[in-house]
Coordinates of C-alpha atoms in Angstrom, one line a residue:
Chain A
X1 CA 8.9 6.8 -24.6
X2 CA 9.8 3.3 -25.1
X3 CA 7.6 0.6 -26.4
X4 CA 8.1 -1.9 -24.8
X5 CA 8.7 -3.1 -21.6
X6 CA 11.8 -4.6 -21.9
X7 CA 13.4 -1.3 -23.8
X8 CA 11.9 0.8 -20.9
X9 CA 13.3 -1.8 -18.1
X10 CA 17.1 -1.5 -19.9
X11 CA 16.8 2.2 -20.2
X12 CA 15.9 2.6 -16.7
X13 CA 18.4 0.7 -15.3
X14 CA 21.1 3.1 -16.7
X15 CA 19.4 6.0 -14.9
X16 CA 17.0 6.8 -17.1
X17 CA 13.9 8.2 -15.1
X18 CA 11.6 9.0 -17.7
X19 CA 11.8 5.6 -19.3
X20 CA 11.2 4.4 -15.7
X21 CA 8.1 6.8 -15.5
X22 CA 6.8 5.1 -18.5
X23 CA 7.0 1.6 -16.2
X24 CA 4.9 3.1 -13.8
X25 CA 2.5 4.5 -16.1
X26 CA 1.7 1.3 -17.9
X27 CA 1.6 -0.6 -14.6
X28 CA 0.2 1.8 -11.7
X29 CA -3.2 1.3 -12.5
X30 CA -2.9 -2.8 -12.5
X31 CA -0.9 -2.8 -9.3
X32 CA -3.4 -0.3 -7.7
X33 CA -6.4 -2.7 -8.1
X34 CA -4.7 -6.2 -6.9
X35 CA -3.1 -4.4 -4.2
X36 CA -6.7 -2.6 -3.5
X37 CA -8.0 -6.0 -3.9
X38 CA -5.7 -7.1 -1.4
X39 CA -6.1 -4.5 1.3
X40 CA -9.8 -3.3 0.8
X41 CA -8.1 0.2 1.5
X42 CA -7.5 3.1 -1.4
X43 CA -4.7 4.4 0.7
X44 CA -3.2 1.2 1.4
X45 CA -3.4 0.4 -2.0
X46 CA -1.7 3.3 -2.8
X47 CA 1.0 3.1 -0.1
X48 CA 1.4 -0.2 -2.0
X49 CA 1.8 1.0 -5.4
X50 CA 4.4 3.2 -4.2
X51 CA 6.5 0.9 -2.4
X52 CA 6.2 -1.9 -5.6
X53 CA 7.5 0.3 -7.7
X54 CA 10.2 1.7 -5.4
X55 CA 11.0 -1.9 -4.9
X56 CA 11.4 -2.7 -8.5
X57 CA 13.3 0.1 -9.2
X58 CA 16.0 -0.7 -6.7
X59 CA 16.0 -4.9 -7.8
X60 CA 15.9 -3.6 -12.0
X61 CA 19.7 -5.0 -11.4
X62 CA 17.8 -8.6 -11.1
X63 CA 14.9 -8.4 -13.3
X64 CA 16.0 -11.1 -16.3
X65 CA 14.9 -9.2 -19.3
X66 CA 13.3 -12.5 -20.7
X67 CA 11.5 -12.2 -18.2
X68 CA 7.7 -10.6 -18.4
X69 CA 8.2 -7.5 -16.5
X70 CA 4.2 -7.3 -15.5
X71 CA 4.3 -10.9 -14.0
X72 CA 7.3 -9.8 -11.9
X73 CA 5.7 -6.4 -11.2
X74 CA 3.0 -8.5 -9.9
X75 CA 4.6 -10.7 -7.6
X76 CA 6.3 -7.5 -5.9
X77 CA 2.9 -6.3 -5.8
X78 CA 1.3 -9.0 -4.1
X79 CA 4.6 -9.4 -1.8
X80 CA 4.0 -5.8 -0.5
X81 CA 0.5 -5.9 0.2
X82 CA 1.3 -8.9 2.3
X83 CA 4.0 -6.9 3.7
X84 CA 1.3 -4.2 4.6
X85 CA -1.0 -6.8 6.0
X86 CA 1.2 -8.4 8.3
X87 CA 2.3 -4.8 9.6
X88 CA -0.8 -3.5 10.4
X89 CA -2.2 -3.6 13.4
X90 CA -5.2 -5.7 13.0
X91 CA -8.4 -3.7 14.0
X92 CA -11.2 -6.8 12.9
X93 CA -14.1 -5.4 11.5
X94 CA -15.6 -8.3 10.4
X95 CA -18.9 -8.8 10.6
X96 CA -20.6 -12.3 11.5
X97 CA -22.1 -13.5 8.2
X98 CA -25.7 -13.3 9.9
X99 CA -25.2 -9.4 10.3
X100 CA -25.2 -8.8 6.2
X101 CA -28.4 -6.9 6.2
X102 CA -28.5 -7.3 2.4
X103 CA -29.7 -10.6 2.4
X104 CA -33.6 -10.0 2.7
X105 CA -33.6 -7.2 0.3
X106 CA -31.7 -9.9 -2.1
X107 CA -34.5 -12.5 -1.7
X108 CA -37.4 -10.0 -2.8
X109 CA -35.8 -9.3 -5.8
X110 CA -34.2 -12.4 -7.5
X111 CA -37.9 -12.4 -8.6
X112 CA -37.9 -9.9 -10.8
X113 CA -34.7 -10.7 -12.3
X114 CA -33.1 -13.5 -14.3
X115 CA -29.6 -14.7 -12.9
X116 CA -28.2 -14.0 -16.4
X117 CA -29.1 -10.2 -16.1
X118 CA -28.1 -9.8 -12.5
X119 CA -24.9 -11.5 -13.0
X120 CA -24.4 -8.2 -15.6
X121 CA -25.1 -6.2 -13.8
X122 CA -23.7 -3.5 -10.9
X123 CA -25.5 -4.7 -8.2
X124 CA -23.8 -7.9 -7.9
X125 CA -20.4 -6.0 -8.4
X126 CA -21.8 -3.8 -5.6
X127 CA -22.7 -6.8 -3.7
X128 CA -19.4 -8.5 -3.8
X129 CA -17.5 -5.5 -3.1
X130 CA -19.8 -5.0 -0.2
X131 CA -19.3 -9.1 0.8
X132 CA -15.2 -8.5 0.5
X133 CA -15.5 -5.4 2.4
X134 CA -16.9 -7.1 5.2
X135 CA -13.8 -9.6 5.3
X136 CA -11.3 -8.8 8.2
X137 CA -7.5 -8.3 7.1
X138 CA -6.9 -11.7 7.4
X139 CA -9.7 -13.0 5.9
X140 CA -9.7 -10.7 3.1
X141 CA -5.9 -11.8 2.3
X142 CA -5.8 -15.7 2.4
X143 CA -9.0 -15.4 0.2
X144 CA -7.7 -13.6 -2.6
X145 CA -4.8 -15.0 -2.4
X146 CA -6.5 -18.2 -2.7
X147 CA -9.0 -17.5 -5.1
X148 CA -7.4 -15.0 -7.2
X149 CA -3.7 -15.2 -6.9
X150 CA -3.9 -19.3 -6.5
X151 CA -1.5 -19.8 -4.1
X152 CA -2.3 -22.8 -2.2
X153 CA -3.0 -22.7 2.0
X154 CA 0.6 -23.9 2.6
X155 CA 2.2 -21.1 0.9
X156 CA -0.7 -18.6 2.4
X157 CA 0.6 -19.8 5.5
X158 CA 4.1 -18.9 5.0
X159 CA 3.4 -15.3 3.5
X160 CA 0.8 -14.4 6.0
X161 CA 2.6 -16.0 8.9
X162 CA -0.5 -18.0 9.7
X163 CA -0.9 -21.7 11.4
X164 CA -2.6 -24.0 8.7
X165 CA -5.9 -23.8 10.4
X166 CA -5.8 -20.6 10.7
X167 CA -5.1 -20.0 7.5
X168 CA -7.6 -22.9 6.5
X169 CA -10.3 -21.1 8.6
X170 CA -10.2 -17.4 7.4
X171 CA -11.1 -19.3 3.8
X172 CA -13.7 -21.2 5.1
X173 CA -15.3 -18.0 6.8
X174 CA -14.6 -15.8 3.9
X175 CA -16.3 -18.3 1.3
X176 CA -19.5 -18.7 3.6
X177 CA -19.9 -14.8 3.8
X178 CA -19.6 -14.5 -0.1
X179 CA -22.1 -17.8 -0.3
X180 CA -24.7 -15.7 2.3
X181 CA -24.1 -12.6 0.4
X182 CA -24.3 -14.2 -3.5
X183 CA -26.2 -17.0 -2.9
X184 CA -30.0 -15.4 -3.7
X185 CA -28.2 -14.3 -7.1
X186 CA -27.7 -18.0 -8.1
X187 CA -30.3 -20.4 -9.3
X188 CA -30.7 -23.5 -6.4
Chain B
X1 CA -21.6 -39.6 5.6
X2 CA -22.0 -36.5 3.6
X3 CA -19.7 -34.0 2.7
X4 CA -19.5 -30.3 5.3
X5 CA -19.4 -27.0 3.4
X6 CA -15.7 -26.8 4.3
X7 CA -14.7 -30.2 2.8
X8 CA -16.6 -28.9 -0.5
X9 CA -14.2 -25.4 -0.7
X10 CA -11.5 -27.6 -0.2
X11 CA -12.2 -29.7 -2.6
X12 CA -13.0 -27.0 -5.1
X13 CA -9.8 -25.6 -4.4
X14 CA -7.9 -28.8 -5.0
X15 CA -6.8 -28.5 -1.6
X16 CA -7.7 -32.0 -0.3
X17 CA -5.2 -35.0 0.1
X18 CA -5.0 -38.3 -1.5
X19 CA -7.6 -40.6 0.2
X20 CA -10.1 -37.1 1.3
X21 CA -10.0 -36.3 -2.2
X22 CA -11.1 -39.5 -3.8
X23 CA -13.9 -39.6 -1.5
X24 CA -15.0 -36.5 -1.8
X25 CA -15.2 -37.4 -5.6
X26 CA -17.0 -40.4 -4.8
X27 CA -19.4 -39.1 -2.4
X28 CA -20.0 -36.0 -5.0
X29 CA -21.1 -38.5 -8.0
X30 CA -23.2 -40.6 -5.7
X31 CA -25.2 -37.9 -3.7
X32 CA -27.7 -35.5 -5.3
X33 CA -27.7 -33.2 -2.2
X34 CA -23.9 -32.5 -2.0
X35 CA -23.5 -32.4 -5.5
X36 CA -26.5 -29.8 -5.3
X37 CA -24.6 -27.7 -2.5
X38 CA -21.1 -28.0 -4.3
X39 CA -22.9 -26.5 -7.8
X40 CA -24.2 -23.8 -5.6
X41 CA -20.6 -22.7 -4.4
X42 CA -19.3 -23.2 -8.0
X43 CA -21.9 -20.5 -9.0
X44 CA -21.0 -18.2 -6.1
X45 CA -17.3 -18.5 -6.5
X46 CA -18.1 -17.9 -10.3
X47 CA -19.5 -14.5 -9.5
X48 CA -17.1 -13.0 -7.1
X49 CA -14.9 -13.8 -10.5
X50 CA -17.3 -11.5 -12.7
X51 CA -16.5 -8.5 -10.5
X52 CA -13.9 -6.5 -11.7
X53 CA -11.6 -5.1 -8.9
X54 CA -11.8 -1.4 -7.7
X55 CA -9.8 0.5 -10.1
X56 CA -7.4 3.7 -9.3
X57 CA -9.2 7.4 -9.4
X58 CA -9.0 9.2 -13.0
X59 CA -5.1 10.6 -13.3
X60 CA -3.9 7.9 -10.8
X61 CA -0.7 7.2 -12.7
X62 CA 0.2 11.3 -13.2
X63 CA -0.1 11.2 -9.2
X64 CA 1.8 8.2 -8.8
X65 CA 4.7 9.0 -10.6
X66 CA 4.4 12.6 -8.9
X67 CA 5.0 10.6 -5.3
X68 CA 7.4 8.2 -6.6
X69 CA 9.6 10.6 -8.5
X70 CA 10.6 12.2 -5.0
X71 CA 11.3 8.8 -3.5
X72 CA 13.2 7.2 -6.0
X73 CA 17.2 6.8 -5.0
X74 CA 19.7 8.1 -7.3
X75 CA 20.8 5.0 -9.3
X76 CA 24.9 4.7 -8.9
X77 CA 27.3 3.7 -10.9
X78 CA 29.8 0.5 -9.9
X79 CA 31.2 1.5 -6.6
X80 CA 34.9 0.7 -8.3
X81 CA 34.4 3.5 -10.8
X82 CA 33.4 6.0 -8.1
X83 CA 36.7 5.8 -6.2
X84 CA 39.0 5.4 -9.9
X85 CA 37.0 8.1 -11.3
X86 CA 38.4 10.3 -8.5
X87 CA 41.3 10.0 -6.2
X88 CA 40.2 12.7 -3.9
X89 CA 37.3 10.4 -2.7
X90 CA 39.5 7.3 -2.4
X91 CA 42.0 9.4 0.1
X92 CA 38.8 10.4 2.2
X93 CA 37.8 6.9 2.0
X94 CA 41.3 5.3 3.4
X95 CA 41.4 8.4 6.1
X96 CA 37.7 7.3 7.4
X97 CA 39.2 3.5 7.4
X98 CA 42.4 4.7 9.4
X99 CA 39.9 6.9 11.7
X100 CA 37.5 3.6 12.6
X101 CA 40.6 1.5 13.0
X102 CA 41.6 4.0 15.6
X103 CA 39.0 4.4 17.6
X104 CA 38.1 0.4 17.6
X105 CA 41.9 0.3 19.2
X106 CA 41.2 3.1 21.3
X107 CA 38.3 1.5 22.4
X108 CA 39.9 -1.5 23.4
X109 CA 42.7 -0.1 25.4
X110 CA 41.1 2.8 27.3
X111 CA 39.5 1.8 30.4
X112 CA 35.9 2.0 30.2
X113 CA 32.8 4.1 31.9
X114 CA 30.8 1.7 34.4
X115 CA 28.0 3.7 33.2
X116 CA 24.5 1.8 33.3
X117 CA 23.3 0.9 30.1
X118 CA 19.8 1.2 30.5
X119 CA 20.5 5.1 31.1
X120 CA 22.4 5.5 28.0
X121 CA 20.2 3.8 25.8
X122 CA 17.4 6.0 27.6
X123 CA 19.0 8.6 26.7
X124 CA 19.8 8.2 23.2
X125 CA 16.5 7.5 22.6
X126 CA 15.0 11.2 23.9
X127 CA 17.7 12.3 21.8
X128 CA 16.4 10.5 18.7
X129 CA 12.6 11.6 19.6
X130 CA 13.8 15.4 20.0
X131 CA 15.8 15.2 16.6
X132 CA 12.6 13.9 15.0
X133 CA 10.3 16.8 16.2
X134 CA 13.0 19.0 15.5
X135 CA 12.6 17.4 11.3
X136 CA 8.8 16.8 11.6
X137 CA 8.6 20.5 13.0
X138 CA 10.6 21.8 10.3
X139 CA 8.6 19.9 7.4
X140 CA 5.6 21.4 8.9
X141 CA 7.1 25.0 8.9
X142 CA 7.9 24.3 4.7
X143 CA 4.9 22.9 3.9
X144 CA 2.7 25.8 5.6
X145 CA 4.6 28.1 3.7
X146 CA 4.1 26.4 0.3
X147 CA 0.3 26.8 1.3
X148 CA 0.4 29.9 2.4
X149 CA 2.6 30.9 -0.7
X150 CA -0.2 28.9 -3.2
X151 CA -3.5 30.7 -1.3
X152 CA -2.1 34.1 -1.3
X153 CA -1.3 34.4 -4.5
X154 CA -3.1 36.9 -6.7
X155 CA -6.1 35.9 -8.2
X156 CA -5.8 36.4 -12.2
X157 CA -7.6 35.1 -15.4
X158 CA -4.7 33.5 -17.0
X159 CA -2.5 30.4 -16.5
X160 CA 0.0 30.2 -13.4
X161 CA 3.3 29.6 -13.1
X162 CA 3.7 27.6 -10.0
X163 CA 7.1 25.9 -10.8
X164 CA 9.0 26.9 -7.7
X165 CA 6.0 25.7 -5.5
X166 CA 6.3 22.3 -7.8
X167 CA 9.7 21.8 -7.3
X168 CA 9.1 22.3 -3.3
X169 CA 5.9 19.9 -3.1
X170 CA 8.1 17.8 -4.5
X171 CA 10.6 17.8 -2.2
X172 CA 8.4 17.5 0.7
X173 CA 6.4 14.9 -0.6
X174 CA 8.9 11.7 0.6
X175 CA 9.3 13.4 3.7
X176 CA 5.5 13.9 4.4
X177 CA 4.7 10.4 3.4
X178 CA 7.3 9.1 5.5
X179 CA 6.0 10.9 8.5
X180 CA 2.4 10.0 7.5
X181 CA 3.4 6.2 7.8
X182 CA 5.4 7.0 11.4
X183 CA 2.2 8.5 12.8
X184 CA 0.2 5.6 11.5
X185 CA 2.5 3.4 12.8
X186 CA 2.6 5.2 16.6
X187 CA -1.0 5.5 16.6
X188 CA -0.8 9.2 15.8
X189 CA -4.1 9.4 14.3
X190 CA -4.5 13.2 14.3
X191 CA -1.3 14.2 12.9
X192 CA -1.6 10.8 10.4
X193 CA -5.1 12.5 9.2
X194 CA -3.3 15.8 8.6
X195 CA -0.3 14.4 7.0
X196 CA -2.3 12.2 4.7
X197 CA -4.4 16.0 3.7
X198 CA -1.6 17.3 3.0
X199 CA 0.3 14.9 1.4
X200 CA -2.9 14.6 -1.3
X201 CA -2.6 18.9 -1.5
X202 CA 1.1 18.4 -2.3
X203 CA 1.0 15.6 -4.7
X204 CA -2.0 17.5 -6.6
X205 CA 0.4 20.5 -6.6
X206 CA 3.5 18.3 -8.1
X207 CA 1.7 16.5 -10.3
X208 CA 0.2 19.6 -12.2
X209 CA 1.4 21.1 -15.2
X210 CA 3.1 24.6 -14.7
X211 CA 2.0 26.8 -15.7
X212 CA -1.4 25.2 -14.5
X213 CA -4.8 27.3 -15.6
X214 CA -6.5 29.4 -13.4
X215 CA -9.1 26.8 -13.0
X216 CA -6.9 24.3 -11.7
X217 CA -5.1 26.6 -9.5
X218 CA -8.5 27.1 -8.1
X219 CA -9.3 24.0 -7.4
X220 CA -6.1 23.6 -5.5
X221 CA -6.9 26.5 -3.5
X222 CA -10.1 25.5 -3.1
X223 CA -8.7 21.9 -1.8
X224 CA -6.6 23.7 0.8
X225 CA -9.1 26.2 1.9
X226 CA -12.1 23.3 2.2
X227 CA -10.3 21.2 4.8
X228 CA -9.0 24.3 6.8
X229 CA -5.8 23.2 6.0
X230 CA -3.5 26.1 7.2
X231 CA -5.5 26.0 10.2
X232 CA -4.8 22.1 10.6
X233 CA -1.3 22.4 10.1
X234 CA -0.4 25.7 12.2
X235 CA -2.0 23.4 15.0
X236 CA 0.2 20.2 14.7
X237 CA 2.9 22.5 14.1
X238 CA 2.6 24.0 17.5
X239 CA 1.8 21.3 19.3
X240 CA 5.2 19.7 17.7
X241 CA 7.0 22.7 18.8
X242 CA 5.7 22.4 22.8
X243 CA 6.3 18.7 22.3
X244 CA 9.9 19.5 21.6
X245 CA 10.0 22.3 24.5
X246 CA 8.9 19.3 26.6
X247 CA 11.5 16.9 25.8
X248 CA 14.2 19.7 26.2
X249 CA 13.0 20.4 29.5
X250 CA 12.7 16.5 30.1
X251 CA 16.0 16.0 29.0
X252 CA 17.5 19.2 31.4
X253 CA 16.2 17.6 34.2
X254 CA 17.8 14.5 33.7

């Protein structure tokens, strides 16, 4: 198998499949949770890890190798789960902030814990999960790929096909559910 | 004035212009209360950053490269050193030019059918639909008989050699996902759910080693037998098969 990245992308790109194979097991697992991060779905997630690397396999002609193969990996990644997104037929599931039923239960017990401990701990892991999962599609991408991928709204807009204040909007309605989901966790 | 909760995202996100910007800054430094409220989304923003995102079930990248390996084109060499490397193929290659230069001439000269177009393209479509039930009828035909092959087997203590049921998962698997995303796609949602069980059954099967131990084999059987499986798929199959019945008829009485 080789070492690195670079040796693997050269190999593969003369046909060799298990230096290929050795691509996709250093990188699956990475791809898997931005695109899950992305979607909110474990099959789309893995629908996206297939087609990344299917993707990168046919453009291994263009990869530079000075290139770092993970940050390009990535960008593929992140261009596919868009991809999947926008192809989707939107079925909105959001929920209206007010509806997160976790709030109350939150209250009662920042009282028995310090911030410091609950930011360690699962439950606020749980909690975000539970405050991204209640995202729609939309809201779900132009968030992470504001918060996490940094792309600013103008190029959200262009990769999700979105006006500006649409685009603007699914942010502001995504931040407010983390804030009503998060907020008993931080000290006012 | 003081700042709204969507001025203070944008501003933590450096999204704010010029002039917005700088008084957003101001306002910040000057008033307790929105500086209050913008420390509070800090904090929030700082936790959604402490949760690690979901990560891939145990032996994700074995079943990855088990679904990829199927779908992955044959890389080519330079298309010039396919037709020098033989002359046969080059001769085919100038025939097939000669034979679409004819029939674009042909074309042109012959007088041509003041058939409707709408018909046609009607047409060709039912065509394309009964070609794919004849495929997705097909798959379902291999893939029941992989299953039926992997639970009849006989039941033994030692390892199992299930290459030849490997190699066959394997070759089904593209197809079967491709199918999976069509019925998606159509709104299919039955035959999506029992594509997507079976395409996890066959990518469990490719992925294993072979020979795989009795245990595993188990739980493969198991796997199939749980979700009924066989059952699901002899049902899609048939209602394929009277879907394709249907469109011959449809296309008879045209």
């Amino acid at each position: 198998m080789p070492h690195t990245d670079a040796a693997a992308v050269a190999l593969a790109r003369d046909g060799d499949s298990e230096a290929f194979r050795a691509l996709v097991e250093r990188h699956s697992r990475a791809v898997y949770r931005l695109a899950h991060r992305m979607t909110g779905s474990p099959q789309d997630a893995e629908d996206v890890v297939q087609e990344t690397f299917l993707r990168a396999y046919r453009q291994l002609g263009r990869f530079e190798s000075r290139a770092n193969f993970s940050t390009w990996l990535h960008r593929i990644a992140v261009n596919c789960s868009i991809d999947l997104i926008r192809s989707r037929h939107h079925r909105e599931t959001s929920h209206d902030a007010a509806d997160l039923e976790f709030a109350d239960a939150a209250n009662d017990e920042r009282t028995e814990h310090s911030p410091e401990r609950l930011m360690l701990s699962t439950e606020v892991q749980d909690r975000v999960n539970t405050a991204m999962a209640s995202l729609s599609r939309m809201e779900r991408a132009a968030f992470v790929l504001r918060h996490f991928e940094g792309l600013s709204i103008d190029e959200i807009c262009q990769a999700l096909g979105m006006k500006a204040n649409a685009a603007k909007h699914s942010i502001f309605r995504a931040v407010r559910k983390m804030r009503v989901a998060l907020e008993p966790f931080v000290e006012s | 004035m003081h700042l709204t909760e969507d001025d203070l995202v944008l501003h933590y996100y450096g999204e704010m212009t010029g002039a917005d910007e700088a008084r957003a800054t101001g306002h910040l430094t000057a008033c307790a209360s929105c500086q209050a409220s913008y420390t509070q989304l800090q904090r929030v923003l700082a936790i959604v950053d402490t949760a690690p995102a979901v990560d891939a079930p145990t032996g994700f990248e074995r079943i990855a490269w088990a679904r990829l390996e199927a779908a992955l084109p044959a890389r080519r060499r330079g298309w010039l050193s396919w037709f020098v490397l033989s002359p046969a193929r080059l001769a085919w290659a100038a025939a097939l030019v000669v034979l679409v230069a004819a029939a674009f001439f042909a074309g042109r000269l012959l007088p041509r059918p003041a058939a409707p177009v709408t018909t046609a393209s009607t047409a060709a479509e039912k065509v394309r639909e009964r070609i794919l039930l004849v495929d997705l009828g097909d798959h379902l035909d291999r893939t029941q008989m992989v299953l039926v092959e992997l639970v009849s087997a006989d039941e033994g203590t030692g390892p199992v050699d299930i290459s030849t049921e490997q190699a066959r998962a394997q070759q089904l698997l593209a197809a079967n996902r491709l199918y999976r995303q069509t019925a998606v796609s159509t709104g299919d949602t039955a035959m999506a759910s029992v594509l997507d069980d079976l395409e996890r059954v066959l990518v469990d099967v490719a992925a294993s080693p072979s020979p795989v131990s009795q245990a595993d084999f188990d739980a493969v059987r198991r796997r199939i037998e749980s979700k009924g499986l066989l059952f699901k798929v002899r049902i899609v199959s048939s209602e394929v098969r009277e879907r394709q019945r249907a469109a011959v008829q449809q296309q008879k009485g045209i």
